[in-house]
Amino acid sequence: MGAALPNEATDLIDGLYAGDELTRKELVRLLKLRSKETMAYAAQKADEVRRRIYGTDVYVRGLIEFSSYCKNDCYYCGIRKSNNNADRYRLSKEEILSCCENGYELGYRTFVLQGGEDPYYTDDKICDIVSDIHKLYPDCAITLSIGEKSYESYKRYYDAGARRFLLRHETADNEHYAKLHPESMSPDNRKRCLFDLKEIGYQVGSGFMVGSPYQTSDNLVSDLRFLQELKPDMIGIGPYINHKDTPFAGEKNGTLELTLRLVAVLRLMFPYALIPATTALGTISPNGRELGLKCGANVVMPNLSPVETRKKYDLYENKICTGEEAAECRNCLERRVEFAGYRIVTDIGDVKKHA
Ligand code: SAM
Ligand code: FES
């Protein structure tokens, strides 16, 4: 492989592998080196790191998309409040518990409750749902992904039994943030939330979309730098994918190639992180998730939501897994993960920390 590979690329990748801090300029350069050989080398090194820490284990998170109502109006998102074409739904506590029951039988030991920012689910309602899941499945981790809240609300969910929280920072650059969101939304508040969550004791997941409109390589490096400051336990990235009923209708999708490159870079920069091979990655390419795993991802998030509602959680076009029953997703993923050379484990899947 060495012969066709520019020394510059090997040096940069070897630097990350060795734990060196690359300068901003070097990181921008690395993201721009787009040869197949560079990519293959980055993937190989990322896979080495992942195998050293996590072996071939792939953790599973059962995803329950419980509400498609959202009070926010992010320009990229299909369930934004101004999309009058969106078909909205909410799951009752009983429906959510039935998803958990189904997931538990399938071997899942983490449930992720994700939804738009929906004021219908007051803190009391969220705490009631979380504490019931916690009582019924004490050996499982409860993850919330319900957006920006106050410190006090996050603390209440934690006290009810939630231990993980996913909140992508979306973009760490303020100017870029303002191009993706209405003025009412603030990047500082989003970041405040992430640090509050950490302080309370949650395992925190953050991340960003790759190839979102107006994004530059420099923005991506700001994302990497922000993650270095936050030190999250989980990092979720996926390509931006267009939705026709948003102000970004007609924008280009993020690419498979750049997303994979970033997955590999993330694994090299954050050896211990939990990194999902996301649904969005599987949506832009039929084997996107398998390729993500080969570039260092070690988590998959099969859908546990009732089949009747899946299509309605319509963040972007052509989202996969909207017609399959939970068990079908489980089997499909098992095959995909094995084909990529890894294995799904029945495990709560906590982050491994430095010794
Ligand atoms: N409301 C919660 C929040 O704000 O974190 C969770 C739901 S939100 C829809 C989940 C994630 O979907 C966002 O963080 C965003 O990165 C991603 N997303 C939204 N629209 C997308 C699109 N068009 N393409 C790819 N990802 C998208
Ligand atoms: Fe859902 Fe493949 S993972 S159908």
Short mmCIF file of C-alpha atoms and ligand atoms in Angstrom, two decimals:
data_model
loop_
_atom_site.label_atom_id
_atom_site.label_comp_id
_atom_site.label_asym_id
_atom_site.label_seq_id
_atom_site.Cartn_x
_atom_site.Cartn_y
_atom_site.Cartn_z
CA MET A 1 0.00 0.00 0.00
CA GLY A 2 2.90 2.34 0.89
CA ALA A 3 4.10 2.96 -2.66
CA ALA A 4 1.02 4.87 -3.86
CA LEU A 5 0.50 6.72 -0.61
CA PRO A 6 1.86 10.25 -0.20
CA ASN A 7 4.24 10.48 2.76
CA GLU A 8 2.28 13.44 4.00
CA ALA A 9 -0.85 11.30 4.44
CA THR A 10 0.96 8.50 6.29
CA ASP A 11 2.71 11.03 8.52
CA LEU A 12 -0.54 12.70 9.49
CA ILE A 13 -2.39 9.44 10.10
CA ASP A 14 0.56 7.95 11.99
CA GLY A 15 0.65 11.13 14.06
CA LEU A 16 -2.99 10.71 15.08
CA TYR A 17 -2.42 7.01 15.72
CA ALA A 18 0.45 7.88 18.05
CA GLY A 19 -1.78 10.32 19.94
CA ASP A 20 -0.11 13.48 18.60
CA GLU A 21 -2.09 16.68 18.56
CA LEU A 22 -2.29 17.81 14.93
CA THR A 23 -2.46 21.52 14.20
CA ARG A 24 -5.57 23.03 12.67
CA LYS A 25 -3.79 23.29 9.35
CA GLU A 26 -2.72 19.65 9.44
CA LEU A 27 -6.24 18.49 10.22
CA VAL A 28 -7.68 20.54 7.36
CA ARG A 29 -5.01 19.04 5.11
CA LEU A 30 -5.87 15.51 6.25
CA LEU A 31 -9.55 16.03 5.49
CA LYS A 32 -8.61 17.19 2.02
CA LEU A 33 -6.34 14.27 1.12
CA ARG A 34 -8.91 12.28 -0.77
CA SER A 35 -7.07 9.40 -2.42
CA LYS A 36 -8.38 5.85 -2.00
CA GLU A 37 -5.02 4.85 -0.57
CA THR A 38 -5.14 7.51 2.12
CA MET A 39 -8.63 6.40 3.06
CA ALA A 40 -7.62 2.74 3.18
CA TYR A 41 -4.65 3.55 5.40
CA ALA A 42 -6.75 5.67 7.77
CA ALA A 43 -9.36 2.89 7.99
CA GLN A 44 -6.69 0.28 8.70
CA LYS A 45 -5.18 2.33 11.52
CA ALA A 46 -8.61 3.21 12.95
CA ASP A 47 -9.60 -0.47 12.91
CA GLU A 48 -6.38 -1.38 14.73
CA VAL A 49 -7.20 1.11 17.50
CA ARG A 50 -10.77 -0.09 17.78
CA ARG A 51 -9.74 -3.76 17.98
CA ARG A 52 -7.13 -2.94 20.62
CA ILE A 53 -9.78 -1.41 22.89
CA TYR A 54 -13.10 -2.98 21.96
CA GLY A 55 -12.01 -6.11 20.11
CA THR A 56 -14.65 -7.06 17.57
CA ASP A 57 -17.55 -6.22 19.88
CA VAL A 58 -20.36 -4.12 18.49
CA TYR A 59 -22.81 -2.64 20.99
CA VAL A 60 -26.47 -2.34 20.18
CA ARG A 61 -28.78 0.52 21.16
CA GLY A 62 -32.50 0.00 20.63
CA LEU A 63 -33.83 3.26 19.25
CA ILE A 64 -37.36 4.33 20.19
CA GLU A 65 -38.45 7.39 18.24
CA PHE A 66 -41.29 8.43 20.51
CA SER A 67 -42.41 11.81 19.12
CA SER A 68 -42.22 13.53 15.77
CA TYR A 69 -43.53 16.83 17.15
CA CYS A 70 -40.86 19.48 17.49
CA LYS A 71 -40.97 23.08 18.63
CA ASN A 72 -37.72 23.85 16.82
CA ASP A 73 -37.27 24.88 13.23
CA CYS A 74 -33.78 23.71 12.22
CA TYR A 75 -33.51 24.34 8.48
CA TYR A 76 -32.24 20.84 7.68
CA CYS A 77 -34.73 18.68 9.56
CA GLY A 78 -37.85 17.05 8.14
CA ILE A 79 -39.75 17.19 11.44
CA ARG A 80 -39.13 20.94 11.97
CA LYS A 81 -42.20 22.71 13.26
CA SER A 82 -42.85 24.64 10.04
CA ASN A 83 -43.12 21.52 7.92
CA ASN A 84 -46.88 21.35 7.56
CA ASN A 85 -46.61 18.23 5.44
CA ALA A 86 -45.15 16.23 8.33
CA ASP A 87 -47.42 13.53 9.67
CA ARG A 88 -47.02 13.82 13.44
CA TYR A 89 -47.33 11.16 16.13
CA ARG A 90 -46.61 10.56 19.79
CA LEU A 91 -46.13 7.25 21.59
CA SER A 92 -47.86 6.61 24.91
CA LYS A 93 -45.92 5.29 27.88
CA GLU A 94 -47.47 1.87 27.28
CA GLU A 95 -46.30 1.89 23.67
CA ILE A 96 -42.79 2.88 24.74
CA LEU A 97 -42.71 0.11 27.35
CA SER A 98 -43.86 -2.38 24.78
CA CYS A 99 -40.94 -1.33 22.53
CA CYS A 100 -38.59 -1.93 25.48
CA GLU A 101 -40.09 -5.37 26.09
CA ASN A 102 -39.58 -6.26 22.46
CA GLY A 103 -36.01 -4.92 22.55
CA TYR A 104 -35.14 -6.76 25.74
CA GLU A 105 -36.21 -10.04 24.16
CA LEU A 106 -34.01 -9.26 21.17
CA GLY A 107 -31.03 -8.89 23.50
CA TYR A 108 -30.81 -5.11 23.71
CA ARG A 109 -29.56 -3.70 26.99
CA THR A 110 -29.71 -0.03 26.10
CA PHE A 111 -32.79 1.91 25.09
CA VAL A 112 -32.53 5.28 23.43
CA LEU A 113 -35.61 7.46 23.71
CA GLN A 114 -35.37 10.02 20.96
CA GLY A 115 -37.83 12.65 19.82
CA GLY A 116 -38.35 16.15 18.61
CA GLU A 117 -38.45 18.80 21.32
CA ASP A 118 -42.05 18.18 22.24
CA PRO A 119 -43.47 20.16 25.19
CA TYR A 120 -46.28 17.59 25.50
CA TYR A 121 -43.74 15.40 27.31
CA THR A 122 -43.34 17.48 30.45
CA ASP A 123 -40.52 16.67 32.85
CA ASP A 124 -43.02 14.77 34.99
CA LYS A 125 -44.01 12.60 32.02
CA ILE A 126 -40.38 11.95 31.01
CA CYS A 127 -39.43 11.06 34.59
CA ASP A 128 -42.41 8.74 34.88
CA ILE A 129 -41.45 6.92 31.66
CA VAL A 130 -37.77 6.74 32.60
CA SER A 131 -38.41 5.46 36.12
CA ASP A 132 -40.81 2.77 34.87
CA ILE A 133 -38.25 1.53 32.34
CA HIS A 134 -35.60 1.63 35.06
CA LYS A 135 -37.74 -0.44 37.42
CA LEU A 136 -38.66 -2.99 34.79
CA TYR A 137 -35.18 -3.29 33.26
CA PRO A 138 -32.64 -2.51 35.99
CA ASP A 139 -29.89 -4.16 33.95
CA CYS A 140 -30.39 -1.76 31.03
CA ALA A 141 -29.09 1.72 30.34
CA ILE A 142 -31.62 4.42 29.53
CA THR A 143 -30.45 7.03 27.06
CA LEU A 144 -32.37 10.21 26.32
CA SER A 145 -32.10 12.27 23.15
CA ILE A 146 -34.73 14.95 23.63
CA GLY A 147 -32.86 18.16 23.02
CA GLU A 148 -32.04 21.26 24.99
CA LYS A 149 -33.34 21.52 28.56
CA SER A 150 -32.41 23.26 31.80
CA TYR A 151 -29.86 21.86 34.25
CA GLU A 152 -32.71 21.12 36.65
CA SER A 153 -34.64 19.10 34.06
CA TYR A 154 -31.56 17.07 33.12
CA LYS A 155 -30.94 16.42 36.80
CA ARG A 156 -34.50 15.20 37.30
CA TYR A 157 -34.20 12.73 34.40
CA TYR A 158 -30.91 11.50 35.87
CA ASP A 159 -32.47 11.01 39.28
CA ALA A 160 -35.27 9.05 37.60
CA GLY A 161 -32.72 6.64 36.14
CA ALA A 162 -31.45 8.04 32.83
CA ARG A 163 -27.69 7.66 32.56
CA ARG A 164 -26.84 8.65 28.99
CA PHE A 165 -27.79 11.59 26.82
CA LEU A 166 -27.28 12.18 23.11
CA LEU A 167 -27.19 15.77 21.92
CA ARG A 168 -25.24 16.56 18.80
CA HIS A 169 -23.67 19.99 18.87
CA GLU A 170 -24.44 20.00 15.08
CA THR A 171 -21.66 22.48 14.26
CA ALA A 172 -19.16 24.13 16.57
CA ASP A 173 -18.77 27.22 14.42
CA ASN A 174 -21.16 30.02 15.41
CA GLU A 175 -21.48 31.48 11.91
CA HIS A 176 -22.17 28.08 10.43
CA TYR A 177 -24.66 27.38 13.22
CA ALA A 178 -26.55 30.55 12.27
CA LYS A 179 -26.85 29.32 8.68
CA LEU A 180 -28.44 26.05 9.80
CA HIS A 181 -30.79 27.35 12.49
CA PRO A 182 -33.21 30.21 13.07
CA GLU A 183 -32.10 33.07 15.30
CA SER A 184 -34.12 31.74 18.21
CA MET A 185 -31.65 28.86 18.57
CA SER A 186 -28.29 29.44 20.15
CA PRO A 187 -25.09 27.43 19.80
CA ASP A 188 -24.00 28.60 23.23
CA ASN A 189 -27.09 27.15 24.83
CA ARG A 190 -26.53 23.83 23.08
CA LYS A 191 -22.97 23.72 24.33
CA ARG A 192 -24.11 24.75 27.82
CA CYS A 193 -26.46 21.75 27.79
CA LEU A 194 -23.61 19.38 26.93
CA PHE A 195 -21.43 20.62 29.77
CA ASP A 196 -24.38 20.53 32.21
CA LEU A 197 -25.07 16.93 31.25
CA LYS A 198 -21.45 16.00 31.90
CA GLU A 199 -21.44 17.76 35.23
CA ILE A 200 -24.55 15.87 36.34
CA GLY A 201 -22.79 12.60 35.57
CA TYR A 202 -24.35 11.45 32.29
CA GLN A 203 -22.36 9.57 29.69
CA VAL A 204 -22.68 12.18 26.99
CA GLY A 205 -22.86 11.76 23.24
CA SER A 206 -22.35 14.61 20.84
CA GLY A 207 -21.63 14.91 17.14
CA PHE A 208 -22.45 16.64 13.90
CA MET A 209 -23.70 16.20 10.37
CA VAL A 210 -21.13 15.78 7.61
CA GLY A 211 -21.66 17.82 4.47
CA SER A 212 -24.40 20.04 5.85
CA PRO A 213 -25.06 23.13 3.72
CA TYR A 214 -22.30 25.78 3.88
CA GLN A 215 -19.97 23.49 5.86
CA THR A 216 -16.24 24.00 5.21
CA SER A 217 -13.25 21.82 6.13
CA ASP A 218 -12.37 24.48 8.64
CA ASN A 219 -15.82 24.06 10.26
CA LEU A 220 -15.19 20.33 10.53
CA VAL A 221 -11.89 20.95 12.28
CA SER A 222 -13.75 23.22 14.73
CA ASP A 223 -16.07 20.27 15.36
CA LEU A 224 -13.11 18.02 16.13
CA ARG A 225 -11.59 20.66 18.39
CA PHE A 226 -14.87 21.16 20.23
CA LEU A 227 -15.13 17.42 20.82
CA GLN A 228 -11.60 17.45 22.23
CA GLU A 229 -12.74 20.08 24.70
CA LEU A 230 -15.98 18.28 25.60
CA LYS A 231 -14.46 14.78 25.79
CA PRO A 232 -17.75 12.98 25.11
CA ASP A 233 -18.21 9.25 25.66
CA MET A 234 -20.11 8.86 22.40
CA ILE A 235 -19.69 10.61 19.07
CA GLY A 236 -22.41 10.30 16.46
CA ILE A 237 -21.86 11.59 12.97
CA GLY A 238 -23.76 10.97 9.78
CA PRO A 239 -24.07 12.58 6.38
CA TYR A 240 -26.49 15.44 5.98
CA ILE A 241 -29.37 14.15 3.83
CA ASN A 242 -31.77 16.41 2.04
CA HIS A 243 -35.47 16.69 2.82
CA LYS A 244 -37.77 18.23 0.24
CA ASP A 245 -40.02 20.01 2.76
CA THR A 246 -37.30 22.12 4.36
CA PRO A 247 -35.64 25.40 3.38
CA PHE A 248 -32.65 23.30 2.27
CA ALA A 249 -34.66 21.35 -0.32
CA GLY A 250 -32.39 20.68 -3.29
CA GLU A 251 -29.12 21.03 -1.35
CA LYS A 252 -26.51 18.34 -1.91
CA ASN A 253 -26.25 15.40 0.47
CA GLY A 254 -23.09 14.79 2.48
CA THR A 255 -20.90 12.09 0.97
CA LEU A 256 -20.14 8.57 2.09
CA GLU A 257 -16.45 9.14 1.48
CA LEU A 258 -16.09 12.20 3.73
CA THR A 259 -18.24 10.67 6.48
CA LEU A 260 -16.08 7.53 6.53
CA ARG A 261 -12.92 9.61 6.56
CA LEU A 262 -14.25 11.45 9.61
CA VAL A 263 -15.29 8.24 11.37
CA ALA A 264 -11.70 7.00 10.97
CA VAL A 265 -10.23 10.31 12.15
CA LEU A 266 -12.57 10.29 15.16
CA ARG A 267 -11.54 6.76 16.12
CA LEU A 268 -7.89 7.78 15.91
CA MET A 269 -8.43 10.95 17.94
CA PHE A 270 -10.82 9.38 20.47
CA PRO A 271 -9.68 5.76 20.86
CA TYR A 272 -12.16 4.99 23.66
CA ALA A 273 -15.25 6.66 22.22
CA LEU A 274 -18.44 4.84 21.35
CA ILE A 275 -19.03 5.66 17.71
CA PRO A 276 -22.19 4.49 15.93
CA ALA A 277 -22.42 3.40 12.33
CA THR A 278 -25.48 5.58 11.85
CA THR A 279 -28.75 5.08 10.03
CA ALA A 280 -27.92 8.10 7.85
CA LEU A 281 -24.72 6.36 6.76
CA GLY A 282 -26.78 3.29 5.83
CA THR A 283 -29.19 5.53 3.97
CA ILE A 284 -26.69 7.18 1.61
CA SER A 285 -25.08 3.85 0.76
CA PRO A 286 -26.48 0.32 1.03
CA ASN A 287 -23.36 -0.89 2.85
CA GLY A 288 -22.60 2.42 4.57
CA ARG A 289 -22.91 1.00 8.07
CA GLU A 290 -20.61 -1.93 7.33
CA LEU A 291 -18.04 0.50 5.96
CA GLY A 292 -18.49 2.67 9.04
CA LEU A 293 -17.69 -0.32 11.25
CA LYS A 294 -14.57 -1.01 9.23
CA CYS A 295 -13.47 2.60 9.78
CA GLY A 296 -13.70 2.35 13.56
CA ALA A 297 -17.40 2.54 14.47
CA ASN A 298 -18.44 0.14 17.23
CA VAL A 299 -22.15 0.78 17.85
CA VAL A 300 -25.32 0.16 15.86
CA MET A 301 -28.75 1.55 16.61
CA PRO A 302 -31.54 -0.68 15.31
CA ASN A 303 -34.99 0.80 15.26
CA LEU A 304 -37.43 -0.41 17.91
CA SER A 305 -40.24 2.03 17.14
CA PRO A 306 -43.61 0.55 16.09
CA VAL A 307 -43.63 0.00 12.32
CA GLU A 308 -46.79 2.14 11.98
CA THR A 309 -44.94 5.26 13.11
CA ARG A 310 -41.51 4.77 11.59
CA LYS A 311 -42.09 6.53 8.30
CA LYS A 312 -43.38 9.53 10.21
CA TYR A 313 -40.06 10.10 11.97
CA ASP A 314 -39.01 11.57 8.71
CA LEU A 315 -35.81 13.53 9.36
CA TYR A 316 -34.53 13.12 5.81
CA GLU A 317 -35.46 11.39 2.57
CA ASN A 318 -35.31 7.63 1.94
CA LYS A 319 -34.49 6.79 5.56
CA ILE A 320 -33.85 3.07 5.87
CA CYS A 321 -35.51 0.60 8.26
CA THR A 322 -38.92 2.25 8.08
CA GLY A 323 -40.80 -0.86 6.94
CA GLU A 324 -39.08 -3.53 9.02
CA GLU A 325 -40.20 -5.04 12.30
CA ALA A 326 -37.72 -4.76 15.17
CA ALA A 327 -36.76 -8.44 14.84
CA GLU A 328 -36.04 -7.99 11.14
CA CYS A 329 -33.71 -5.09 11.91
CA ARG A 330 -32.02 -7.21 14.55
CA ASN A 331 -31.37 -10.04 12.10
CA CYS A 332 -30.40 -7.72 9.29
CA LEU A 333 -27.87 -5.95 11.49
CA GLU A 334 -26.48 -9.18 12.85
CA ARG A 335 -25.75 -10.32 9.29
CA ARG A 336 -24.26 -6.99 8.32
CA VAL A 337 -22.04 -6.76 11.39
CA GLU A 338 -20.78 -10.32 10.88
CA PHE A 339 -20.17 -9.71 7.23
CA ALA A 340 -18.02 -6.72 8.15
CA GLY A 341 -15.96 -8.96 10.48
CA TYR A 342 -17.37 -8.03 13.92
CA ARG A 343 -20.00 -9.41 16.29
CA ILE A 344 -22.99 -8.00 18.10
CA VAL A 345 -22.85 -8.50 21.86
CA THR A 346 -25.64 -8.56 24.44
CA ASP A 347 -24.14 -6.00 26.76
CA ILE A 348 -25.05 -2.71 28.36
CA GLY A 349 -22.14 -1.35 26.32
CA ASP A 350 -20.59 1.22 28.62
CA VAL A 351 -17.69 3.28 27.37
CA LYS A 352 -14.31 1.86 28.29
CA LYS A 353 -12.22 4.47 30.02
CA HIS A 354 -8.47 4.87 30.06
CA ALA A 355 -6.88 2.53 32.57
N1 SAM B 1 -34.54 16.67 19.28
C1 SAM B 1 -33.34 15.97 19.63
C2 SAM B 1 -32.13 16.83 19.39
O1 SAM B 1 -32.26 17.96 18.98
O2 SAM B 1 -31.04 16.38 19.71
C3 SAM B 1 -33.19 14.64 18.92
C4 SAM B 1 -33.81 14.48 17.58
S1 SAM B 1 -32.91 15.25 16.26
C5 SAM B 1 -34.03 15.04 14.93
C6 SAM B 1 -31.64 14.03 15.95
C7 SAM B 1 -30.55 14.38 14.97
O3 SAM B 1 -31.00 14.20 13.64
C8 SAM B 1 -30.04 15.79 14.97
O4 SAM B 1 -29.12 15.98 15.99
C9 SAM B 1 -29.46 15.95 13.57
O5 SAM B 1 -28.04 15.88 13.59
C10 SAM B 1 -30.05 14.78 12.79
N2 SAM B 1 -30.71 15.25 11.55
C11 SAM B 1 -31.77 16.06 11.46
N3 SAM B 1 -32.05 16.32 10.16
C12 SAM B 1 -31.12 15.67 9.42
C13 SAM B 1 -30.86 15.57 8.03
N4 SAM B 1 -31.60 16.21 7.14
N5 SAM B 1 -29.82 14.80 7.63
C14 SAM B 1 -29.08 14.14 8.54
N6 SAM B 1 -29.26 14.20 9.86
C15 SAM B 1 -30.28 14.97 10.32
FE1 FES B 2 -33.16 -2.30 9.86
FE2 FES B 2 -31.45 -3.58 8.22
S1 FES B 2 -31.09 -2.71 10.13
S2 FES B 2 -33.62 -3.43 8.07
#
